[in-house]
């Protein structure tokens, strides 16, 4: 090793280990019973080592300033540019000054009572505000006493989270539940006595200040099977910002329906600091007038709106269709314009779902009216293979020998092999009556 490098390296090491954590704040509040120190800030390593005369003075109230020396109190220790208290007590409150040649530094020390009923003292907390989803880090460190500390515990609201670590630490993305008081308690021994130093962080988690585009949960169009005379509750829930609103809209051209009630909105904050709202529309004693009309729920914000619709359909109808579809090998849909209500549309969609998604049955579409006349035709029907679409051509198709009936027969399943077994064909025909 090059001998000339050695002094420089040593100098840097000393600088790092001693120059940090001097006491720069002129006004200091500290809790009684803890080890504490004051350190002059312009202390060079040379000053530290040299035998330059260094003096510490204390004055309190009307008292004359007195020079401190190790005999002043058994709790006080003087180490060059550092004045140590083992521990600091209420009587240590006062003004302190350090003098070395013509350098000087002053502090005002206020020693406060310890809260004996808590693991920390409220007046001695460091507050931090962290936004939800942002990085939250809590590190227990004490550079001055580092070498003396032999264990550190981290508490949250006075409940122990981590213990006996040298430097307990929390690193995570902040959630609302993280809010609270985090206390780092460092335990150290000095002259055979056990001391502790507590540092508490008051962590406040605030919601994400950026706005989201609000959304209603669930499908955009909902068919709800109901029985006449019964009640139904339509639940509309949304993920939204605090100031966004959720409301119901439905045709009221015949005046207010006394059987329709909007229930009180319920809001819960999500762990991301957004809101989950739900608002129920209660329809009592369902009548014919409540069927096949749209009940719309909307969430609105400055960032946009979202709407979903509910349609009440008669339960007999629905169950019957389902049970028929269950037993079928083919679903024949007859498109006719006059009967294309919302109710039928629902039947059509639920049948198509079974047929196309669960692939139990094949679909045959009979166009009594050309399909192009239907604006709302379900996408799945538009994609149907052309040989599965039969066009009814008035008089031409009437005869049993017509192309229409031949094609239909061809698309039907083969006859059951074993007669007598219950495999009779059931053909639900959704057409005008
Ligand atoms: C902790 O922070 C919250 C929010 O900033 C504040 O309301 C509360 O008073 C603080 N607690 C203490 C003990 O300082
Ligand atoms: C802490 O320090 C004390 C006194 O020096 C010693 O007896 C004890 O074993 C130390 N504990 C740990 C975990 O280092
Ligand atoms: C820390 O020290 C104080 C005063 O000496 C004592 O009252 C308190 O109980 C100690 N805290 C813990 C966690 O040991
Ligand atoms: C409405 O639905 C949401 C979730 O979709 C649920 O959290 C809420 O409890 C429901 N409200 C009522 C009144 O049923
Ligand atoms: C309900 O919503 C649909 C689709 O957005 C819209 O066409 C209809 O006019 C709305 N009805 C009412 C009563 O708001």
mmCIF file of N, CA and C in Angstrom, residues 16 80 82 86 94 96 143-144 228 255 262 271 333 342 344 346 377:
data_model
loop_
_atom_site.group_PDB
_atom_site.id
_atom_site.type_symbol
_atom_site.label_atom_id
_atom_site.label_comp_id
_atom_site.label_asym_id
_atom_site.label_seq_id
_atom_site.Cartn_x
_atom_site.Cartn_y
_atom_site.Cartn_z
ATOM 1 N N UNK A 16 -16.470 11.169 8.675
ATOM 2 C CA UNK A 16 -17.784 10.545 8.508
ATOM 3 C C UNK A 16 -18.365 10.147 9.853
ATOM 4 N N UNK A 80 -14.976 16.582 24.507
ATOM 5 C CA UNK A 80 -14.583 17.518 23.455
ATOM 6 C C UNK A 80 -15.722 18.440 23.092
ATOM 7 N N UNK A 82 -18.788 17.660 22.588
ATOM 8 C CA UNK A 82 -20.090 17.067 22.920
ATOM 9 C C UNK A 82 -20.360 17.154 24.417
ATOM 10 N N UNK A 86 -26.907 11.748 30.904
ATOM 11 C CA UNK A 86 -27.282 10.326 31.135
ATOM 12 C C UNK A 86 -28.163 10.207 32.338
ATOM 13 N N UNK A 94 -32.920 25.003 30.193
ATOM 14 C CA UNK A 94 -32.163 26.251 30.294
ATOM 15 C C UNK A 94 -31.413 26.572 29.024
ATOM 16 N N UNK A 96 -27.809 26.922 27.000
ATOM 17 C CA UNK A 96 -26.469 26.331 27.014
ATOM 18 C C UNK A 96 -25.607 27.031 25.983
ATOM 19 N N UNK A 143 -27.818 7.781 14.788
ATOM 20 C CA UNK A 143 -26.399 7.729 14.431
ATOM 21 C C UNK A 143 -25.475 8.009 15.611
ATOM 22 N N UNK A 144 -25.874 8.893 16.502
ATOM 23 C CA UNK A 144 -24.976 9.245 17.597
ATOM 24 C C UNK A 144 -24.730 8.077 18.546
ATOM 25 N N UNK A 228 -94.987 -10.261 -10.449
ATOM 26 C CA UNK A 228 -95.906 -9.141 -10.223
ATOM 27 C C UNK A 228 -96.370 -9.166 -8.765
ATOM 28 N N UNK A 255 -96.168 10.882 -13.811
ATOM 29 C CA UNK A 255 -96.122 11.371 -12.432
ATOM 30 C C UNK A 255 -95.282 10.458 -11.570
ATOM 31 N N UNK A 262 -86.032 5.654 -3.639
ATOM 32 C CA UNK A 262 -84.579 5.679 -3.728
ATOM 33 C C UNK A 262 -84.037 5.599 -2.307
ATOM 34 N N UNK A 271 -59.213 1.086 0.291
ATOM 35 C CA UNK A 271 -57.864 1.223 0.851
ATOM 36 C C UNK A 271 -56.995 2.141 -0.002
ATOM 37 N N UNK A 333 -84.837 -19.412 -33.571
ATOM 38 C CA UNK A 333 -85.266 -18.049 -33.291
ATOM 39 C C UNK A 333 -85.978 -17.513 -34.513
ATOM 40 N N UNK A 342 -88.269 -5.575 -25.187
ATOM 41 C CA UNK A 342 -87.091 -5.841 -24.367
ATOM 42 C C UNK A 342 -87.138 -7.224 -23.743
ATOM 43 N N UNK A 344 -88.420 -9.956 -24.972
ATOM 44 C CA UNK A 344 -88.001 -10.969 -25.921
ATOM 45 C C UNK A 344 -86.502 -10.894 -26.136
ATOM 46 N N UNK A 346 -84.355 -10.159 -24.051
ATOM 47 C CA UNK A 346 -83.691 -10.838 -22.936
ATOM 48 C C UNK A 346 -83.721 -12.348 -23.140
ATOM 49 N N UNK A 377 -79.949 -6.049 -32.893
ATOM 50 C CA UNK A 377 -79.697 -7.487 -32.985
ATOM 51 C C UNK A 377 -78.409 -7.872 -32.239
#
